[in-house]
Coordinates of N, CA and C in Angstrom, one line a residue:
M29 N -19.2 -12.8 3.1 CA -18.8 -12.5 4.5 C -18.2 -11.1 4.5
T30 N -18.7 -10.2 5.4 CA -18.2 -8.9 5.5 C -17.5 -8.7 6.9
E31 N -16.6 -7.7 6.9 CA -15.9 -7.4 8.1 C -15.8 -5.9 8.2
R32 N -16.0 -5.4 9.4 CA -15.8 -4.0 9.7 C -14.4 -3.7 10.1
L33 N -13.7 -2.8 9.4 CA -12.3 -2.5 9.7 C -12.1 -1.0 9.9
P34 N -11.3 -0.6 10.9 CA -10.8 0.8 10.9 C -10.0 1.0 9.6
L35 N -10.1 2.3 9.0 CA -9.5 2.6 7.8 C -8.4 3.6 8.0
F36 N -7.3 3.4 7.2 CA -6.2 4.3 7.2 C -5.9 4.7 5.8
P37 N -6.5 5.8 5.3 CA -6.2 6.2 3.9 C -4.8 6.7 3.7
L38 N -4.2 6.3 2.7 CA -2.8 6.7 2.4 C -2.6 7.1 0.9
N39 N -1.6 7.9 0.6 CA -1.3 8.2 -0.8 C -0.3 7.2 -1.4
T40 N -0.4 6.0 -0.9 CA 0.4 4.9 -1.4 C -0.4 3.6 -1.3
V41 N 0.1 2.5 -1.8 CA -0.6 1.2 -1.8 C 0.2 0.2 -1.0
L42 N -0.5 -0.6 -0.2 CA 0.1 -1.7 0.6 C -0.3 -3.0 -0.1
Y43 N 0.6 -3.9 -0.2 CA 0.4 -5.2 -0.9 C 0.5 -6.4 0.1
P44 N -0.2 -7.4 -0.1 CA -0.1 -8.6 0.7 C 1.3 -9.1 0.8
G45 N 1.8 -9.4 2.0 CA 3.1 -9.9 2.1 C 4.2 -8.9 2.3
L46 N 3.9 -7.6 2.0 CA 4.9 -6.6 2.1 C 4.7 -5.8 3.5
V47 N 5.8 -5.2 3.9 CA 5.8 -4.5 5.2 C 5.9 -3.0 4.9
M48 N 5.3 -2.2 5.8 CA 5.3 -0.7 5.6 C 5.5 -0.1 7.0
P49 N 6.4 0.9 7.1 CA 6.5 1.7 8.3 C 5.6 2.8 8.3
L50 N 5.0 3.2 9.4 CA 4.1 4.3 9.5 C 4.4 5.2 10.7
N51 N 4.5 6.5 10.5 CA 4.7 7.4 11.5 C 3.3 8.1 11.8
V52 N 2.7 7.7 12.9 CA 1.3 8.1 13.2 C 1.3 9.3 14.1
F53 N 1.0 10.5 13.6 CA 1.1 11.7 14.4 C -0.3 12.4 14.5
E54 N -1.2 12.2 13.6 CA -2.5 12.9 13.7 C -3.3 12.3 14.8
E55 N -4.1 13.1 15.4 CA -4.9 12.6 16.6 C -5.8 11.5 16.2
R56 N -6.5 11.6 15.0 CA -7.5 10.6 14.6 C -6.8 9.3 14.4
Y57 N -5.6 9.2 13.9 CA -5.0 7.9 13.7 C -4.2 7.4 15.0
R58 N -3.8 8.4 15.8 CA -3.3 7.9 17.1 C -4.4 7.3 17.9
R59 N -5.7 7.8 17.8 CA -6.8 7.2 18.4 C -7.1 5.8 17.8
L60 N -6.9 5.6 16.5 CA -7.1 4.3 15.9 C -6.1 3.3 16.5
V61 N -4.9 3.7 16.5 CA -3.8 2.8 17.0 C -4.1 2.5 18.5
A62 N -4.4 3.5 19.3 CA -4.7 3.3 20.7 C -5.8 2.3 20.9
D63 N -6.9 2.4 20.1 CA -8.0 1.5 20.2 C -7.6 0.0 19.9
L64 N -6.7 -0.1 18.9 CA -6.2 -1.4 18.5 C -5.4 -2.0 19.6
L65 N -4.5 -1.2 20.3 CA -3.7 -1.7 21.3 C -4.4 -2.0 22.6
E66 N -5.6 -1.5 22.7 CA -6.4 -1.8 23.9 C -7.1 -3.2 23.8
Q67 N -7.1 -3.7 22.6 CA -7.7 -5.1 22.4 C -6.8 -6.1 23.1
P68 N -7.5 -7.3 23.5 CA -6.7 -8.4 24.1 C -5.5 -8.8 23.2
E69 N -4.4 -9.2 23.7 CA -3.3 -9.5 22.9 C -3.5 -10.7 22.0
D70 N -4.5 -11.6 22.3 CA -4.7 -12.7 21.4 C -5.6 -12.4 20.3
E71 N -6.1 -11.1 20.2 CA -6.9 -10.7 19.1 C -6.1 -10.0 18.0
P72 N -6.4 -10.2 16.8 CA -5.6 -9.5 15.7 C -5.7 -8.0 15.8
R73 N -4.6 -7.3 15.6 CA -4.6 -5.8 15.6 C -4.5 -5.4 14.1
R74 N -5.7 -5.2 13.5 CA -5.7 -5.0 12.1 C -6.5 -3.8 11.7
F75 N -6.1 -3.2 10.6 CA -6.9 -2.1 10.0 C -6.7 -2.2 8.5
G76 N -7.6 -1.5 7.8 CA -7.5 -1.5 6.3 C -6.8 -0.3 5.8
V77 N -5.8 -0.6 4.9 CA -5.1 0.5 4.2 C -5.8 0.6 2.8
V78 N -6.2 1.9 2.5 CA -6.8 2.1 1.2 C -6.1 3.3 0.6
A79 N -5.9 3.3 -0.7 CA -5.2 4.4 -1.4 C -6.2 5.5 -1.6
I80 N -5.8 6.7 -1.6 CA -6.6 7.9 -1.7 C -6.7 8.2 -3.2
K81 N -7.9 8.3 -3.7 CA -8.2 8.7 -5.1 C -8.2 10.2 -5.3
D82 N -8.8 10.9 -4.3 CA -9.0 12.3 -4.3 C -8.7 12.9 -3.0
G83 N -7.6 13.6 -2.8 CA -7.2 14.2 -1.6 C -5.8 13.8 -1.1
R84 N -5.6 14.0 0.2 CA -4.3 13.6 0.7 C -4.4 13.0 2.1
E85 N -3.4 12.4 2.6 CA -3.5 11.6 3.8 C -3.4 12.5 5.1
T86 N -2.9 13.6 5.0 CA -2.8 14.5 6.1 C -3.8 15.7 6.0
A87 N -4.4 16.1 7.1 CA -5.4 17.1 7.0 C -4.7 18.5 7.0
P88 N -5.4 19.5 6.4 CA -4.9 20.9 6.4 C -4.7 21.3 7.9
V89 N -3.7 22.1 8.1 CA -3.4 22.5 9.5 C -4.2 23.7 9.8
R90 N -5.2 23.5 10.7 CA -6.0 24.6 11.2 C -6.1 24.5 12.7
P91 N -5.1 25.0 13.4 CA -5.1 24.8 14.9 C -6.3 25.3 15.6
E92 N -6.9 26.3 15.1 CA -8.1 26.9 15.8 C -9.3 26.0 15.7
D93 N -9.3 25.0 14.8 CA -10.4 24.1 14.6 C -10.3 22.8 15.4
G94 N -9.2 22.6 16.1 CA -9.0 21.4 16.9 C -8.5 20.3 16.1
P95 N -8.6 19.0 16.6 CA -8.1 17.9 15.9 C -8.9 17.6 14.6
A96 N -8.2 17.0 13.7 CA -8.8 16.7 12.3 C -9.9 15.7 12.5
G97 N -11.0 16.0 11.7 CA -12.1 15.0 11.6 C -11.7 13.9 10.7
P98 N -12.5 12.8 10.6 CA -12.2 11.7 9.8 C -12.1 11.9 8.4
L99 N -12.8 13.0 7.9 CA -12.8 13.3 6.4 C -11.9 14.4 6.0
D100 N -11.2 15.0 7.0 CA -10.3 16.1 6.6 C -9.2 15.7 5.7
G101 N -9.0 16.4 4.6 CA -7.9 16.1 3.7 C -8.4 15.3 2.5
L102 N -9.6 14.6 2.6 CA -10.1 13.9 1.5 C -11.0 14.8 0.6
G103 N -11.0 14.5 -0.7 CA -11.8 15.3 -1.6 C -13.2 14.8 -1.6
T104 N -14.0 15.2 -0.6 CA -15.3 14.7 -0.5 C -16.4 15.8 -0.8
A105 N -16.2 16.5 -1.9 CA -17.1 17.5 -2.3 C -18.5 17.0 -2.5
T106 N -18.6 15.7 -2.9 CA -20.0 15.1 -3.1 C -20.6 14.6 -1.8
G107 N -19.8 14.7 -0.7 CA -20.4 14.2 0.6 C -20.3 12.7 0.8
N108 N -19.7 12.0 -0.2 CA -19.6 10.5 -0.1 C -18.1 10.1 0.0
P109 N -17.6 9.8 1.2 CA -16.2 9.5 1.3 C -15.8 8.3 0.5
L110 N -16.7 7.4 0.1 CA -16.4 6.2 -0.7 C -15.8 6.6 -2.0
E111 N -16.3 7.8 -2.6 CA -15.8 8.2 -3.9 C -14.4 8.8 -3.8
A112 N -13.9 9.1 -2.6 CA -12.6 9.7 -2.5 C -11.5 8.6 -2.4
L113 N -11.9 7.4 -2.2 CA -11.0 6.3 -2.0 C -11.1 5.2 -3.1
F114 N -9.9 4.6 -3.3 CA -10.0 3.4 -4.2 C -10.7 2.3 -3.4
H115 N -11.3 1.4 -4.1 CA -12.2 0.4 -3.4 C -11.6 -0.9 -3.1
I116 N -10.4 -1.2 -3.7 CA -9.6 -2.4 -3.3 C -8.5 -2.0 -2.4
G117 N -8.4 -2.5 -1.2 CA -7.4 -2.2 -0.3 C -6.7 -3.5 0.3
C118 N -5.9 -3.3 1.3 CA -5.2 -4.4 1.9 C -5.2 -4.3 3.4
V119 N -5.5 -5.5 4.0 CA -5.5 -5.5 5.5 C -4.1 -5.4 6.0
A120 N -3.9 -4.5 7.0 CA -2.6 -4.3 7.6 C -2.6 -4.9 9.0
D121 N -1.7 -5.8 9.3 CA -1.5 -6.4 10.6 C -0.4 -5.7 11.3
V122 N -0.6 -5.2 12.5 CA 0.4 -4.5 13.2 C 1.4 -5.4 13.8
T123 N 2.7 -5.3 13.3 CA 3.8 -6.1 13.7 C 4.4 -5.6 15.0
T124 N 4.7 -4.3 14.9 CA 5.3 -3.6 16.1 C 4.6 -2.2 16.2
A125 N 4.5 -1.7 17.5 CA 4.0 -0.4 17.7 C 4.7 0.2 18.9
E126 N 5.4 1.3 18.7 CA 6.1 2.0 19.7 C 5.6 3.4 19.9
K127 N 5.1 3.7 21.1 CA 4.6 5.0 21.4 C 5.8 5.9 21.8
Q128 N 5.8 7.1 21.2 CA 6.9 8.1 21.5 C 6.4 9.0 22.6
A129 N 7.4 9.8 23.1 CA 7.2 10.7 24.2 C 6.1 11.7 23.8
D130 N 6.1 12.1 22.6 CA 5.2 13.2 22.2 C 3.8 12.7 21.8
G131 N 3.6 11.4 22.0 CA 2.2 10.8 21.7 C 2.1 10.1 20.3
R132 N 3.2 10.3 19.5 CA 3.2 9.6 18.2 C 3.4 8.1 18.3
Y133 N 3.0 7.4 17.3 CA 3.3 6.0 17.3 C 4.2 5.7 16.0
E134 N 5.2 4.8 16.2 CA 5.9 4.3 15.1 C 5.5 2.9 14.9
L135 N 4.9 2.6 13.8 CA 4.3 1.3 13.5 C 5.1 0.6 12.4
L136 N 5.1 -0.7 12.5 CA 5.5 -1.5 11.3 C 4.4 -2.5 11.1
V137 N 3.8 -2.4 9.9 CA 2.7 -3.3 9.6 C 3.0 -4.2 8.4
T138 N 2.3 -5.3 8.3 CA 2.5 -6.2 7.3 C 1.1 -6.4 6.5
G139 N 1.2 -6.3 5.2 CA 0.0 -6.5 4.4 C -0.4 -8.0 4.4
T140 N -1.7 -8.3 4.6 CA -2.1 -9.7 4.7 C -3.0 -10.1 3.5
T141 N -4.2 -9.6 3.5 CA -5.2 -10.0 2.4 C -5.8 -8.8 1.8
R142 N -6.3 -8.9 0.6 CA -7.0 -7.8 -0.1 C -8.4 -7.8 0.3
F143 N -9.0 -6.6 0.2 CA -10.5 -6.5 0.5 C -11.1 -5.5 -0.5
E144 N -12.4 -5.6 -0.6 CA -13.2 -4.6 -1.4 C -13.9 -3.8 -0.4
L145 N -13.8 -2.5 -0.5 CA -14.5 -1.5 0.4 C -15.9 -1.3 -0.1
R146 N -16.9 -1.7 0.7 CA -18.3 -1.6 0.3 C -19.0 -0.3 0.8
S147 N -18.6 0.1 1.9 CA -19.2 1.4 2.5 C -18.2 2.0 3.5
V148 N -18.4 3.3 3.7 CA -17.6 4.0 4.7 C -18.4 4.7 5.7
D149 N -18.0 4.6 7.0 CA -18.7 5.3 8.1 C -17.8 6.3 8.6
A150 N -18.2 7.6 8.6 CA -17.4 8.7 9.1 C -18.0 9.3 10.4
S151 N -18.8 8.5 11.1 CA -19.4 9.1 12.3 C -18.5 9.1 13.5
G152 N -17.4 8.3 13.5 CA -16.5 8.3 14.6 C -15.3 9.2 14.5
P153 N -14.3 9.0 15.3 CA -13.1 9.9 15.3 C -12.2 9.5 14.1
Y154 N -12.4 8.3 13.5 CA -11.6 7.9 12.3 C -12.6 7.1 11.4
L155 N -12.2 6.9 10.2 CA -13.1 6.2 9.2 C -13.1 4.7 9.6
T156 N -14.2 4.1 9.4 CA -14.3 2.6 9.4 C -15.1 2.2 8.1
G157 N -14.9 1.0 7.7 CA -15.5 0.5 6.5 C -16.0 -0.9 6.6
E158 N -17.1 -1.2 5.8 CA -17.6 -2.5 5.6 C -16.8 -3.1 4.5
T159 N -16.1 -4.2 4.7 CA -15.3 -4.8 3.7 C -15.6 -6.3 3.4
T160 N -15.3 -6.7 2.2 CA -15.4 -8.2 1.9 C -14.1 -8.6 1.3
P161 N -13.7 -9.8 1.7 CA -12.4 -10.3 1.2 C -12.4 -10.5 -0.3
V162 N -11.2 -10.3 -0.9 CA -11.0 -10.5 -2.4 C -10.2 -11.8 -2.6
E163 N -10.7 -12.7 -3.3 CA -10.1 -14.0 -3.5 C -8.8 -13.8 -4.4
E164 N -7.8 -14.6 -4.0 CA -6.6 -14.6 -4.8 C -6.7 -15.8 -5.8
R165 N -6.6 -15.5 -7.1 CA -6.7 -16.5 -8.2 C -5.5 -16.4 -9.0
P166 N -4.9 -17.6 -9.3 CA -3.6 -17.6 -10.1 C -3.8 -17.2 -11.6
G167 N -4.8 -17.7 -12.2 CA -5.0 -17.4 -13.6 C -4.1 -18.3 -14.5
A168 N -4.4 -18.3 -15.8 CA -3.7 -19.2 -16.7 C -2.4 -18.7 -17.0
G169 N -1.4 -19.6 -17.0 CA 0.0 -19.2 -17.4 C 0.8 -18.4 -16.4
S170 N 0.4 -18.3 -15.2 CA 1.1 -17.5 -14.2 C 2.5 -17.9 -14.0
G171 N 2.8 -19.2 -14.1 CA 4.2 -19.6 -13.9 C 5.1 -19.2 -15.0
A172 N 4.7 -19.3 -16.2 CA 5.6 -18.8 -17.3 C 5.7 -17.3 -17.3
L173 N 4.6 -16.6 -17.0 CA 4.7 -15.2 -16.9 C 5.6 -14.7 -15.8
A174 N 5.6 -15.4 -14.7 CA 6.5 -15.1 -13.6 C 8.0 -15.1 -14.0
A175 N 8.4 -16.1 -14.8 CA 9.7 -16.2 -15.3 C 10.1 -15.0 -16.1
E176 N 9.1 -14.6 -17.0 CA 9.4 -13.4 -17.9 C 9.5 -12.1 -17.0
V177 N 8.6 -12.0 -16.1 CA 8.6 -10.8 -15.2 C 9.9 -10.7 -14.4
E178 N 10.4 -11.8 -13.9 CA 11.7 -11.8 -13.2 C 12.8 -11.3 -14.1
R179 N 12.9 -11.8 -15.3 CA 13.9 -11.3 -16.2 C 13.8 -9.8 -16.5
A180 N 12.5 -9.4 -16.7 CA 12.3 -8.0 -17.0 C 12.6 -7.1 -15.8
F181 N 12.3 -7.6 -14.6 CA 12.6 -6.9 -13.4 C 14.1 -6.8 -13.2
R182 N 14.9 -7.8 -13.5 CA 16.3 -7.7 -13.3 C 16.9 -6.6 -14.3
V183 N 16.4 -6.5 -15.5 CA 16.8 -5.5 -16.4 C 16.4 -4.1 -15.8
Y184 N 15.2 -4.0 -15.3 CA 14.7 -2.8 -14.8 C 15.6 -2.3 -13.6
Q185 N 15.9 -3.3 -12.7 CA 16.8 -2.9 -11.5 C 18.1 -2.4 -12.0
T186 N 18.7 -3.1 -12.9 CA 20.0 -2.7 -13.4 C 20.0 -1.3 -14.0
R187 N 19.0 -1.0 -14.8 CA 18.9 0.3 -15.4 C 18.5 1.4 -14.4
L188 N 17.7 1.0 -13.4 CA 17.4 2.0 -12.4 C 18.6 2.3 -11.6
A189 N 19.4 1.3 -11.3 CA 20.7 1.6 -10.5 C 21.6 2.5 -11.4
G190 N 21.7 2.2 -12.7 CA 22.5 3.0 -13.6 C 22.0 4.5 -13.6
A191 N 20.7 4.6 -13.6 CA 20.1 6.0 -13.6 C 20.5 6.8 -12.4
R192 N 20.7 6.1 -11.3 CA 21.1 6.7 -10.0 C 22.6 6.8 -9.8
E193 N 23.3 6.3 -10.8 CA 24.8 6.2 -10.8 C 25.1 5.4 -9.5
A194 N 24.4 4.3 -9.3 CA 24.6 3.4 -8.2 C 25.1 2.1 -8.8
T195 N 25.5 1.2 -7.9 CA 25.8 -0.2 -8.3 C 24.9 -1.1 -7.6
T196 N 24.6 -2.2 -8.3 CA 23.8 -3.3 -7.7 C 24.7 -4.1 -6.9
V197 N 24.3 -4.5 -5.6 CA 25.2 -5.3 -4.8 C 24.6 -6.7 -4.8
G198 N 25.3 -7.6 -5.4 CA 24.9 -9.0 -5.4 C 23.7 -9.2 -6.2
R199 N 23.2 -10.4 -6.2 CA 21.9 -10.8 -6.9 C 20.9 -11.2 -5.9
Q200 N 19.9 -10.4 -5.6 CA 18.9 -10.7 -4.6 C 18.0 -11.8 -5.1
E201 N 17.7 -12.7 -4.2 CA 16.8 -13.8 -4.6 C 15.4 -13.3 -4.7
L202 N 14.7 -13.8 -5.7 CA 13.3 -13.4 -5.8 C 12.4 -14.7 -5.5
P203 N 11.2 -14.5 -5.0 CA 10.4 -15.7 -4.7 C 10.0 -16.5 -5.9
D204 N 9.8 -17.8 -5.7 CA 9.4 -18.6 -6.8 C 7.9 -18.6 -7.0
D205 N 7.1 -18.3 -6.0 CA 5.7 -18.2 -6.1 C 5.2 -17.1 -6.9
P206 N 4.5 -17.3 -8.0 CA 4.1 -16.2 -8.9 C 3.3 -15.1 -8.2
Q207 N 2.4 -15.5 -7.3 CA 1.6 -14.4 -6.6 C 2.5 -13.5 -5.8
V208 N 3.4 -14.2 -5.0 CA 4.3 -13.4 -4.1 C 5.2 -12.5 -5.0
L209 N 5.7 -13.1 -6.1 CA 6.6 -12.3 -6.9 C 5.8 -11.1 -7.5
S210 N 4.6 -11.3 -7.9 CA 3.8 -10.2 -8.5 C 3.7 -9.0 -7.5
Y211 N 3.4 -9.3 -6.3 CA 3.3 -8.3 -5.3 C 4.6 -7.6 -5.0
L212 N 5.7 -8.4 -4.9 CA 7.0 -7.8 -4.6 C 7.4 -6.9 -5.7
V213 N 7.2 -7.3 -7.0 CA 7.6 -6.4 -8.1 C 6.8 -5.2 -8.1
A214 N 5.5 -5.3 -7.8 CA 4.6 -4.1 -7.8 C 5.1 -3.1 -6.7
A215 N 5.5 -3.6 -5.5 CA 5.9 -2.7 -4.4 C 7.2 -2.1 -4.7
A216 N 8.1 -2.8 -5.4 CA 9.5 -2.4 -5.5 C 9.7 -1.5 -6.7
S217 N 8.8 -1.4 -7.6 CA 8.9 -0.7 -8.8 C 8.4 0.8 -8.6
V218 N 9.0 1.7 -9.4 CA 8.7 3.1 -9.2 C 7.6 3.5 -10.2
F219 N 6.3 3.2 -9.7 CA 5.1 3.5 -10.5 C 4.3 4.5 -9.7
E220 N 3.5 5.3 -10.4 CA 2.6 6.2 -9.8 C 1.5 5.4 -9.0
T221 N 0.9 6.1 -8.0 CA -0.1 5.4 -7.1 C -1.2 4.8 -7.9
P222 N -1.8 5.5 -8.9 CA -2.9 4.8 -9.7 C -2.5 3.6 -10.4
V223 N -1.2 3.5 -10.8 CA -0.7 2.3 -11.5 C -0.5 1.2 -10.5
K224 N 0.0 1.5 -9.3 CA 0.2 0.6 -8.2 C -1.2 0.0 -7.8
Q225 N -2.2 0.9 -7.8 CA -3.5 0.5 -7.4 C -4.1 -0.5 -8.4
R226 N -3.9 -0.2 -9.7 CA -4.3 -1.2 -10.8 C -3.7 -2.6 -10.5
L227 N -2.4 -2.6 -10.2 CA -1.8 -3.9 -9.9 C -2.4 -4.6 -8.7
L228 N -2.7 -3.8 -7.7 CA -3.3 -4.4 -6.5 C -4.7 -5.0 -6.8
A229 N -5.4 -4.3 -7.7 CA -6.8 -4.7 -8.0 C -7.0 -5.8 -9.0
C230 N -5.9 -6.2 -9.7 CA -6.0 -7.2 -10.7 C -6.7 -8.5 -10.1
P231 N -7.7 -9.0 -10.8 CA -8.4 -10.2 -10.3 C -7.6 -11.4 -10.2
E232 N -6.5 -11.5 -11.1 CA -5.7 -12.8 -11.1 C -4.3 -12.4 -11.1
T233 N -3.5 -13.3 -10.6 CA -2.0 -13.1 -10.6 C -1.5 -13.0 -12.0
A234 N -2.0 -13.8 -12.9 CA -1.5 -13.8 -14.3 C -1.8 -12.4 -14.9
Q235 N -2.9 -11.8 -14.7 CA -3.2 -10.5 -15.2 C -2.2 -9.5 -14.6
R236 N -1.9 -9.6 -13.3 CA -1.0 -8.6 -12.7 C 0.4 -8.8 -13.3
L237 N 0.8 -10.0 -13.6 CA 2.1 -10.3 -14.1 C 2.2 -9.7 -15.6
R238 N 1.1 -9.9 -16.3 CA 1.1 -9.4 -17.7 C 1.3 -7.9 -17.7
L239 N 0.5 -7.2 -16.8 CA 0.6 -5.8 -16.7 C 2.0 -5.3 -16.3
E240 N 2.6 -6.0 -15.3 CA 3.9 -5.7 -14.9 C 4.9 -5.9 -16.0
L241 N 4.8 -6.9 -16.8 CA 5.7 -7.2 -17.9 C 5.7 -6.0 -18.8
D242 N 4.6 -5.5 -19.2 CA 4.5 -4.3 -20.1 C 5.1 -3.1 -19.4
L243 N 4.7 -2.9 -18.1 CA 5.2 -1.7 -17.4 C 6.8 -1.7 -17.3
L244 N 7.3 -2.9 -16.9 CA 8.7 -3.0 -16.7 C 9.5 -2.8 -18.0
R245 N 9.0 -3.3 -19.1 CA 9.7 -3.1 -20.4 C 9.6 -1.7 -20.8
R246 N 8.5 -1.0 -20.6 CA 8.4 0.4 -20.9 C 9.3 1.3 -20.1
E247 N 9.3 1.0 -18.8 CA 10.1 1.8 -17.9 C 11.6 1.6 -18.1
S248 N 12.0 0.4 -18.4 CA 13.4 0.1 -18.7 C 13.8 0.9 -20.0
A249 N 12.9 1.0 -21.0 CA 13.2 1.8 -22.1 C 13.4 3.3 -21.8
V250 N 12.5 3.7 -20.9 CA 12.5 5.1 -20.5 C 13.8 5.4 -19.8
L251 N 14.2 4.5 -18.9 CA 15.4 4.7 -18.1 C 16.6 4.8 -18.9
S252 N 16.6 4.2 -20.0 CA 17.8 4.3 -20.9 C 18.0 5.7 -21.5
W253 N 16.9 6.5 -21.5 CA 16.9 7.8 -22.0 C 16.8 8.9 -21.0
L254 N 16.1 8.6 -19.9 CA 15.9 9.6 -18.8 C 16.4 9.1 -17.5
P255 N 17.6 9.2 -17.2 CA 18.2 8.6 -16.0 C 17.9 9.5 -14.8
S256 N 16.7 9.6 -14.3 CA 16.4 10.5 -13.2 C 15.4 10.0 -12.3
L257 N 15.0 8.7 -12.3 CA 14.0 8.2 -11.4 C 14.6 7.7 -10.1
P258 N 13.9 7.9 -9.0 CA 14.4 7.4 -7.7 C 14.3 5.9 -7.6
A259 N 15.0 5.3 -6.7 CA 14.9 3.9 -6.4 C 14.1 3.6 -5.2
V260 N 13.6 2.4 -5.1 CA 12.8 2.0 -3.9 C 13.3 0.7 -3.4
D261 N 13.4 0.6 -2.1 CA 13.9 -0.7 -1.5 C 13.0 -1.8 -1.8
L262 N 13.6 -3.0 -2.0 CA 12.9 -4.2 -2.4 C 11.9 -4.7 -1.4
T263 N 12.0 -4.4 -0.1 CA 11.2 -5.1 0.8 C 10.2 -4.2 1.6
R264 N 10.3 -2.9 1.3 CA 9.4 -2.0 2.0 C 8.8 -1.0 1.1
Q265 N 7.6 -0.6 1.5 CA 6.9 0.5 0.8 C 7.5 1.8 1.2
S266 N 7.2 2.8 0.5 CA 7.7 4.2 0.8 C 7.1 4.6 2.2
F267 N 7.9 5.4 2.9 CA 7.5 5.8 4.3 C 6.4 6.8 4.2
S268 N 5.4 6.6 5.0 CA 4.2 7.5 5.0 C 4.4 8.6 6.1
P269 N 4.1 9.8 5.8 CA 4.2 10.9 6.8 C 3.2 10.8 7.9
N270 N 2.2 9.9 7.7 CA 1.2 9.7 8.8 C 0.9 8.3 9.0

């Protein structure tokens, strides 16, 4: 089964179950949001978030050329926009949308399900893509791995707070469900975008948890020597400039 979705390329990764604020100021994405808001209220207002492999999410500023086209900012030297994007993305469901006086939109979106991007259409004002859903599979041993990841994440949080000369306030509850935990840890950890993308694309929860366990142990060791990494809120992705 395929679904055609509007696409919002970002220099970050959205995960199922996580929320992300978006400040939508470019004309092409304002048009995307306006089109979604024109749909009947009982229809889902959804678009696909895909991480950018080559390029950036904002177009170069060229006032004389008018509004940015759908491919501006992406590294599409080959002429194939599919090559500039990672192929596993996440469906974003618009939770709230507030239009500002200057025409911008302040969005809050929630990640719902993963998809594979099969093709990209750049013929309109913004990109659209043919997508197929990606099944969520637990994999063998995900329960035991989740317990190990939770312990490693607690150590990582403590050392991250120490690196920032901050204090941890209380003990935040983590979800019992291994899949939900795996996505929360992926979103809340300070990893580079390609690493976060690897975590999103893992075919099984168990594989994602194993990778996270290795990453958290490595990063905790690094933090004990290089106390200079920023912290990330547990429940939100980083704020996107567009």
